[in-house]
CSV table of C-alpha atoms in Angstrom, one decimal:
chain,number,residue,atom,x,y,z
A,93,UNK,CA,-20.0,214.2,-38.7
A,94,UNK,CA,-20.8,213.7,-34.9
A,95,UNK,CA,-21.8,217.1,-33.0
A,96,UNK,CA,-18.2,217.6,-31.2
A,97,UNK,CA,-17.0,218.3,-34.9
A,98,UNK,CA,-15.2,215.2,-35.3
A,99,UNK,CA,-15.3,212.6,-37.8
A,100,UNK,CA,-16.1,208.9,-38.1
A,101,UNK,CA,-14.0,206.8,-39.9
A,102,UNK,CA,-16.1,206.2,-42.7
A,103,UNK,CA,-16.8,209.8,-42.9
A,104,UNK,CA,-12.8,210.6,-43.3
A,105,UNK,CA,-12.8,207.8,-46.0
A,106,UNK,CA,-15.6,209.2,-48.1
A,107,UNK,CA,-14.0,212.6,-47.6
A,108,UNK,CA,-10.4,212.0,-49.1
A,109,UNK,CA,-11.5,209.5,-51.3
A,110,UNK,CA,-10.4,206.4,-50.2
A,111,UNK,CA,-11.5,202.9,-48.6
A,112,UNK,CA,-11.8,202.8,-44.8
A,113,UNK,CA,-9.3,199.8,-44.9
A,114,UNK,CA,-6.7,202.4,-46.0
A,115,UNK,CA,-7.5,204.8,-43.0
A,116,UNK,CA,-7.3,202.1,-40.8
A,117,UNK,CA,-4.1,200.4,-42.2
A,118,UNK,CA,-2.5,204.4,-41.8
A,119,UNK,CA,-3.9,205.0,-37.8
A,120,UNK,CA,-2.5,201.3,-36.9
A,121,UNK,CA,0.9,202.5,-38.1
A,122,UNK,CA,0.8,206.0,-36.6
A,123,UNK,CA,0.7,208.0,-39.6
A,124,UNK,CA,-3.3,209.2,-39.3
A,125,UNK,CA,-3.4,210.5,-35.5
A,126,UNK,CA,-7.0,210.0,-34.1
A,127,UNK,CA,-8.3,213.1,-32.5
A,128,UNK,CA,-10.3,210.5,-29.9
A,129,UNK,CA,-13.1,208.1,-29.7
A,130,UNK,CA,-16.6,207.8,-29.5
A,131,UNK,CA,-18.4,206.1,-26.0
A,132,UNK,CA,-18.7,202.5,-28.4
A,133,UNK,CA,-14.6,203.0,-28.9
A,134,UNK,CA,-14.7,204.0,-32.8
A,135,UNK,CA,-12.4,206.0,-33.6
A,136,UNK,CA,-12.8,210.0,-34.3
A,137,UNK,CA,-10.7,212.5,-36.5
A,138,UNK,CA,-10.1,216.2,-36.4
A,139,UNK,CA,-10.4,218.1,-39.8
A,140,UNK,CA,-6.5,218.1,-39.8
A,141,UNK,CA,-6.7,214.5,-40.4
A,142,UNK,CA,-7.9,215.0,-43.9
A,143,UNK,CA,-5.0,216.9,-45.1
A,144,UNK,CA,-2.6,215.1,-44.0
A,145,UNK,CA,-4.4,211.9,-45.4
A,146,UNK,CA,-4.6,214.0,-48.9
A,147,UNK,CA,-0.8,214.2,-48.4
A,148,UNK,CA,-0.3,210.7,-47.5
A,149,UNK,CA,-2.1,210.1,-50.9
A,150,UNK,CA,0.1,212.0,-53.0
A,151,UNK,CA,3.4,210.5,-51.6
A,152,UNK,CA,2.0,206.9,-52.1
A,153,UNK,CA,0.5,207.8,-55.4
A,154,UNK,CA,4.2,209.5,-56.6
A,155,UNK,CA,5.1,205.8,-55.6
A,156,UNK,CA,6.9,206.2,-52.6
A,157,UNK,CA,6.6,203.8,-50.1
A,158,UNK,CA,5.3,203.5,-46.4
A,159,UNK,CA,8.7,203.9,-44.5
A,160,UNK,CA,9.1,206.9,-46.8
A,161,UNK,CA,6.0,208.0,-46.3
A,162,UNK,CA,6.9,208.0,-42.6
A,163,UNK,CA,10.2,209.6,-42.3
A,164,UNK,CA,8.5,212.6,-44.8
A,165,UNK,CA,5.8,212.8,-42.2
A,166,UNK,CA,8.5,212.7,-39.1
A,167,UNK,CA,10.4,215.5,-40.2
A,168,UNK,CA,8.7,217.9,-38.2
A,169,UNK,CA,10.1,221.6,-39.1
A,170,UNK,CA,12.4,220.5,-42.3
A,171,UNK,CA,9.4,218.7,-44.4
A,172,UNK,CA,10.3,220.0,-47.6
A,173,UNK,CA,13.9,218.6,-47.0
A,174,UNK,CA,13.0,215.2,-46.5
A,175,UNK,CA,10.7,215.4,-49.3
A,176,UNK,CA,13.6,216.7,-51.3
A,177,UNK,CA,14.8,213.6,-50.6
A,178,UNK,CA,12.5,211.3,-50.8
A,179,UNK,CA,11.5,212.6,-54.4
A,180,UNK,CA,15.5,212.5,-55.3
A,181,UNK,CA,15.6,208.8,-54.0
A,182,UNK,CA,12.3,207.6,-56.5
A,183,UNK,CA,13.6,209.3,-59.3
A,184,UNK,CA,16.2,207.8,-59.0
A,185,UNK,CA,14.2,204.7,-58.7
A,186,UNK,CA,12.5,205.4,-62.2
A,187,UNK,CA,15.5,205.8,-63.8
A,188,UNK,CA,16.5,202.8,-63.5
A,189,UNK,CA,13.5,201.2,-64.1
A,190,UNK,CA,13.4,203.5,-67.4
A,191,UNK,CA,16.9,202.3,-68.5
A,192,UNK,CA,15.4,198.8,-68.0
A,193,UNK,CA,13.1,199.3,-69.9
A,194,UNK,CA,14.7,200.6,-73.1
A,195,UNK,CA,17.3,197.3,-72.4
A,196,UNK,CA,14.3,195.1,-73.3
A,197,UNK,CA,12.7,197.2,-76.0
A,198,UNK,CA,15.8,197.1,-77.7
A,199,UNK,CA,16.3,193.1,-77.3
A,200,UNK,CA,13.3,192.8,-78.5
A,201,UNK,CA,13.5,194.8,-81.1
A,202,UNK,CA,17.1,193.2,-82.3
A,203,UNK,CA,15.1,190.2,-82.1
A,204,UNK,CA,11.9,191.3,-83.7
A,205,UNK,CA,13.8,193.0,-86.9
A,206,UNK,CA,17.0,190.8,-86.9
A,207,UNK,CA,17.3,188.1,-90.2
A,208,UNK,CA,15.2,184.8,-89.5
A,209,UNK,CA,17.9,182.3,-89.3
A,210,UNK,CA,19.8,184.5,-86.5
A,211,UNK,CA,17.1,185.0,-84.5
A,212,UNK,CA,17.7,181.9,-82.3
A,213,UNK,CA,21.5,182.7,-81.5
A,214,UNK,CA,20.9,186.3,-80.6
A,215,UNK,CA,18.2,185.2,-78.0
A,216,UNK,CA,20.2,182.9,-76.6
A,217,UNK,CA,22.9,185.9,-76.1
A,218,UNK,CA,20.8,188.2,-74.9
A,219,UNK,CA,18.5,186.0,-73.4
A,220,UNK,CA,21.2,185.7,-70.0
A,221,UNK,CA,21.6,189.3,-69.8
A,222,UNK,CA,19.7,191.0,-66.9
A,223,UNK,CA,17.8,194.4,-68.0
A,224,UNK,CA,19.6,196.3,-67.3
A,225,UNK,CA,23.3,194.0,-67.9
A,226,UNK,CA,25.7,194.5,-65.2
A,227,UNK,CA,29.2,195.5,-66.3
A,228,UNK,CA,30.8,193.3,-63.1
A,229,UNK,CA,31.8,190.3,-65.5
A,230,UNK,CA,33.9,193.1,-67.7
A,231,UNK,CA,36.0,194.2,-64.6
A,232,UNK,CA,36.6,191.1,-63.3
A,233,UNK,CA,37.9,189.9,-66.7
A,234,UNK,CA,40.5,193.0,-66.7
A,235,UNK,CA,41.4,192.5,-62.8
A,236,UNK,CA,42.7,189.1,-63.4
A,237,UNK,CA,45.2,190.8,-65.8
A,238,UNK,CA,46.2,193.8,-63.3
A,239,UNK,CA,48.9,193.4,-60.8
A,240,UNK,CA,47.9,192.6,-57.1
A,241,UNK,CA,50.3,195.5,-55.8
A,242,UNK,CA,48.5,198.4,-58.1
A,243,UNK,CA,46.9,200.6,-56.2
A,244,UNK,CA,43.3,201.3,-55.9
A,245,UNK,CA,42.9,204.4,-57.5
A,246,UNK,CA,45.1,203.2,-60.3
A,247,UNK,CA,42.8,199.9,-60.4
A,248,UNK,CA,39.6,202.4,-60.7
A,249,UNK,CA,41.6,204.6,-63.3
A,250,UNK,CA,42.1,201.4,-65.5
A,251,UNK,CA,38.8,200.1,-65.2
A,252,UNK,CA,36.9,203.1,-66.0
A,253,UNK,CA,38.9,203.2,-69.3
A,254,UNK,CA,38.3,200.1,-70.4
A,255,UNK,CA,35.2,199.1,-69.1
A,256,UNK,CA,32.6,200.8,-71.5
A,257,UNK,CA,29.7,202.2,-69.6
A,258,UNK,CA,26.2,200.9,-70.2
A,259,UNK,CA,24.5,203.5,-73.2
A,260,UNK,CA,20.7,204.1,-71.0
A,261,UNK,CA,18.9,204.6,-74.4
A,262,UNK,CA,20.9,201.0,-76.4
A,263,UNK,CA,20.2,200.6,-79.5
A,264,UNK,CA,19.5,197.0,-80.9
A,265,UNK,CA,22.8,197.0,-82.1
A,266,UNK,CA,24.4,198.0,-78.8
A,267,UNK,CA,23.0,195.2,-77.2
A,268,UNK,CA,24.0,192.8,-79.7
A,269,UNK,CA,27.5,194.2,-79.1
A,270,UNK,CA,27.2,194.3,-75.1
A,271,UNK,CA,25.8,190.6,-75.2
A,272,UNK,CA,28.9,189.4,-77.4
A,273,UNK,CA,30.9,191.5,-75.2
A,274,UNK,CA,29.5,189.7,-71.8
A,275,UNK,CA,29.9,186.0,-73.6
A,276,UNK,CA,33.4,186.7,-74.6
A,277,UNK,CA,34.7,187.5,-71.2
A,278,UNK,CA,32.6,185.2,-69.4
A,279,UNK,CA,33.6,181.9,-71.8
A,280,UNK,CA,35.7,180.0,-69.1
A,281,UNK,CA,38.2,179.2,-72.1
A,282,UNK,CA,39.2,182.6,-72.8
A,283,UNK,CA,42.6,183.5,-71.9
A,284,UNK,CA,42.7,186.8,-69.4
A,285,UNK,CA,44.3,189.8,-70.9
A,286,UNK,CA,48.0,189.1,-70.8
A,287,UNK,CA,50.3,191.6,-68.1
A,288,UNK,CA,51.7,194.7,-70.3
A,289,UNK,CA,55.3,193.7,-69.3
A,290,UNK,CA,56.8,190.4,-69.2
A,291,UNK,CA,57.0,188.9,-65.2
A,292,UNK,CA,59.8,190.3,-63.5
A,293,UNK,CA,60.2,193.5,-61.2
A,294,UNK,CA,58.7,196.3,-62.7
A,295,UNK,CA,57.0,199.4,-61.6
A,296,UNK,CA,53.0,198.9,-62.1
A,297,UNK,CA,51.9,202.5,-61.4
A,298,UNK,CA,54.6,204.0,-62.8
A,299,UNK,CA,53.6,202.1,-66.3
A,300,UNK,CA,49.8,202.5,-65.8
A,301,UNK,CA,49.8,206.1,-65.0
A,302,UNK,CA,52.4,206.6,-67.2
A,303,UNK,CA,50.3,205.1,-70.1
A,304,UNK,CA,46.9,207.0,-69.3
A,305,UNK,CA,49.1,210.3,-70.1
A,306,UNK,CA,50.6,209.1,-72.7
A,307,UNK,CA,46.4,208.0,-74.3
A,308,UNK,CA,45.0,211.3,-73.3
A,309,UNK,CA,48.3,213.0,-75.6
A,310,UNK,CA,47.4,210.6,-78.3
A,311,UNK,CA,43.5,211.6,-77.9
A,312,UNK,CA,44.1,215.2,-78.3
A,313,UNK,CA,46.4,214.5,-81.5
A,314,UNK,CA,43.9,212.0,-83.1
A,315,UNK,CA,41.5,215.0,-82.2
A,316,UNK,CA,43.2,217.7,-84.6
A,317,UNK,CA,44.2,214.9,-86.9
A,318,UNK,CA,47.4,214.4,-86.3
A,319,UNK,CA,48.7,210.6,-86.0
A,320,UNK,CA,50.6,210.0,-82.9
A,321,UNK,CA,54.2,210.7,-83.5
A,322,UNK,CA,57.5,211.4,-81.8
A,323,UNK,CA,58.0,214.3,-79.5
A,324,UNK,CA,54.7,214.3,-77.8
A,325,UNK,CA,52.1,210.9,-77.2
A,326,UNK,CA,54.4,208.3,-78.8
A,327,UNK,CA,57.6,209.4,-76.7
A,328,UNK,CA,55.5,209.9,-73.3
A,329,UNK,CA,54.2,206.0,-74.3
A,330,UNK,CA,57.8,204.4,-74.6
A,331,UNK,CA,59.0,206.5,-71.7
A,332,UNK,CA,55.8,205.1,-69.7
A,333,UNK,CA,57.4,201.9,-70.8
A,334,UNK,CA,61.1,202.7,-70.0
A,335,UNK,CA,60.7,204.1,-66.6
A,336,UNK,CA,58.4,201.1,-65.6
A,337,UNK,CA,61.8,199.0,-66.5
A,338,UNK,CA,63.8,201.5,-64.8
A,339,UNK,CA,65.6,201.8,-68.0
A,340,UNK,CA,66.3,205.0,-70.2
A,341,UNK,CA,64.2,205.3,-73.8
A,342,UNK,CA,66.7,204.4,-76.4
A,343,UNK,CA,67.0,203.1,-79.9
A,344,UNK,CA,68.1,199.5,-78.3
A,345,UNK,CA,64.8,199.8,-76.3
A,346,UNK,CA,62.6,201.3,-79.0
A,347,UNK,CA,63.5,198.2,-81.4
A,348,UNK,CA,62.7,196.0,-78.6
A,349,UNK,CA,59.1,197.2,-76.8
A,350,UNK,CA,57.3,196.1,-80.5
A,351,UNK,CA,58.0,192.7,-79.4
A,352,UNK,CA,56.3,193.1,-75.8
A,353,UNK,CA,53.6,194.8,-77.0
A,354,UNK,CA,52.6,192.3,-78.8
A,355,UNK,CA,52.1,189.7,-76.1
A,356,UNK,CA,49.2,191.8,-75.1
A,357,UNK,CA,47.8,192.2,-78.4
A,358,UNK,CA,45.6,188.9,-80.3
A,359,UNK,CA,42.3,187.8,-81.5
A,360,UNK,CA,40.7,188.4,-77.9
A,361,UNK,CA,41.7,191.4,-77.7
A,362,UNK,CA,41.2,192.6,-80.8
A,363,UNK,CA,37.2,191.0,-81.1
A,364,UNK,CA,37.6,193.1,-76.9
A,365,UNK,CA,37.9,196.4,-78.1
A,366,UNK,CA,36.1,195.7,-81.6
A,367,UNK,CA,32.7,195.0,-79.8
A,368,UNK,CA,33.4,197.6,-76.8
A,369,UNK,CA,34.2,200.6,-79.3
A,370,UNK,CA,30.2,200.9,-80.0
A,371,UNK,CA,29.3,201.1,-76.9
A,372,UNK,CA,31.2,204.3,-76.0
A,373,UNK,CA,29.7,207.6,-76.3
A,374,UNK,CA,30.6,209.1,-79.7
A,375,UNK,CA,33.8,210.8,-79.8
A,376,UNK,CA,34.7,209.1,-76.4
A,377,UNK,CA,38.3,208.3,-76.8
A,378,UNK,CA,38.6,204.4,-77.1
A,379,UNK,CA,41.8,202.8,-74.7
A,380,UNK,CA,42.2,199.9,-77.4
A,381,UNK,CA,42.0,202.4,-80.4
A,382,UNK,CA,44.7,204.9,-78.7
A,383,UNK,CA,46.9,201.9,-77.7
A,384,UNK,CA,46.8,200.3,-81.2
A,385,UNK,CA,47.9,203.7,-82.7
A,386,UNK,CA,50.7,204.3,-80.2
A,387,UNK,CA,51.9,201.0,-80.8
A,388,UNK,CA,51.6,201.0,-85.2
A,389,UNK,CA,53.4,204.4,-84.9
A,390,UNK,CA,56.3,202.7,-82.7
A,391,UNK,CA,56.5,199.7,-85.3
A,392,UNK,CA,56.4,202.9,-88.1
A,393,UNK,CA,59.2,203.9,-86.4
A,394,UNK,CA,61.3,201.2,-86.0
A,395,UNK,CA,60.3,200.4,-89.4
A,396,UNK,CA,61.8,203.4,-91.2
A,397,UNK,CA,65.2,203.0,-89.2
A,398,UNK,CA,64.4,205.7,-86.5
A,399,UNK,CA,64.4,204.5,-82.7
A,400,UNK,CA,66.0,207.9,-81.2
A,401,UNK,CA,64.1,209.5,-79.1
A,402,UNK,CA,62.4,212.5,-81.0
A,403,UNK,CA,62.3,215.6,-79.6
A,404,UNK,CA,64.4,214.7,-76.5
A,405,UNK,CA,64.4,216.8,-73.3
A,406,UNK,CA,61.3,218.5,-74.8
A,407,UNK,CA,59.4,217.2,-71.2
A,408,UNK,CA,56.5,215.1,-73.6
A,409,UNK,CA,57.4,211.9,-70.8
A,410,UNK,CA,56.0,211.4,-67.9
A,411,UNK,CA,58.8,212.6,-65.7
């Protein structure tokens, strides 16, 4: 320490622990203030200098970065907002990095403990997937079956319903599942999802929001174990259907939708929703499940000579 009570760069550095290249690299970037300099031009420091270096330290060492660093120190009078933030924004950080990280322990481990002669195929599934996957190639596969006109917040509805969100703790199996999942939608020979009604002038929203009633009826019947049925999540899922048409639900119409539902419904679909149901949270309602129950109780139905609309006027449509 030099007699007007300030310190030496070296001295700093042995102080807080660290290399003089560090102090130096900090001063040249503004972060370390110098209290003055010697007659030779080395640089001096106050005793202030050493706490904030300690604090530099701990930011950098919680892994936050210079320009963080810097807009902590810059705050002036709010710092413990801007560290709020800061810490927010690298936990966030971690996270993902976290969720990464359990993506590869469980390819590897689906790998690791998976029978000999599949080994080689799962790899090459898995083996394209970024850790964490990205869900993009799933949306784009359902857009390409949506209408152009739908709008947005309907698109966004759909898409968070059957798009299954990525589990952050996968098991092996999971992955296995999502991998599948991501080859099925990407193989360039695989048909998009076929439109819900045949081309011709129909009203998209009023079939899509129509439908996500008419799923979350038939979720809350499934739930108390009742099958779907008429009077409440089969009738709001024709009327869906019939007002879409601009038509009324009748027995004509009844007898009829079985045949257009269908033209959505095949083995891509079906291997769809079988390899997406696993990687819903458990007792998330499942979009494919609902639909396939709405549309078996419909072909019940018609089956057993009904087609009237039960429970009509009761208000279970749409509107």
């Amino acid at each position: 320490m030099v007699s007007e009570g300030l310190w030496s760069i070296g001295e700093l550095a042995r102080r807080a622990g660290v290399g003089v290249k560090t102090v130096r690299y900090y001063s040249d970037r503004g972060l370390l203030p110098e209290a003055g300099r010697s007659s030779g031009g080395h640089r001096r420091y106050g005793a202030g200098a050493l706490d904030r270096l300690l604090l530099i330290r701990s930011l950098r060492g919680l892994g936050l970065p210079v320009p963080e660093v810097e807009r902590v120190l810059a705050a002036g009078g709010d710092p413990d907002g801007a560290l709020e933030e800061a810490v927010s924004g690298q936990l966030r950080e971690v996270e993902c990095r976290l969720v990464a990280l359990r993506w590869r322990e469980a390819s590897l481990r689906l790998l690791h403990d998976g029978p000999p002669g599949e080994r080689v195929e799962r790899l090459r599934l898995v083996g394209t997937l970024p850790a964490p996957p990205d869900t993009e190639p799933l949306a784009r596969f359902w857009r390409r079956s949506l209408p152009v006109r739908l709008p947005a917040r309907v698109v966004s509805a759909v898409l968070d319903s059957v798009v299954p969100p990525l589990p952050a703790e996968p098991s092996p199996r999971q992955v296995l599942d999502f991998a599948r999942l991501h080859a099925l939608v990407s193989d360039p020979r695989v048909e998009r999802p076929a439109p819900p009604l045949p081309d011709g002038e129909y009203r998209p929203a009023v079939l899509y929001e129509g439908l996500a009633e008419a799923y979350a009826l038939a979720s809350a019947e499934l739930a108390a174990g009742r099958a779907p049925h008429g009077g409440g999540a089969l009738d709001c899922f024709v009327d869906a259907y019939a007002r879409a048409r601009g038509t009324a639900d009748s027995a004509a119409f009844r007898r009829g939708l079985p045949q257009l539902l269908a033209r959505g419904e095949g083995p891509v679909m079906t291997r769809y929703w079988k390899l997406a149901a696993g990687l819903f949270a458990p007792g998330e309602p499942v979009l494919g499940a609902l639909h396939h129950h709405l549309s078996v109780a419909l072909r019940v139905e018609a089956g057993a000579g009904g087609g009237t609309r039960a429970g009509s006027g009761s208000g279970a449509g749409t509107g």
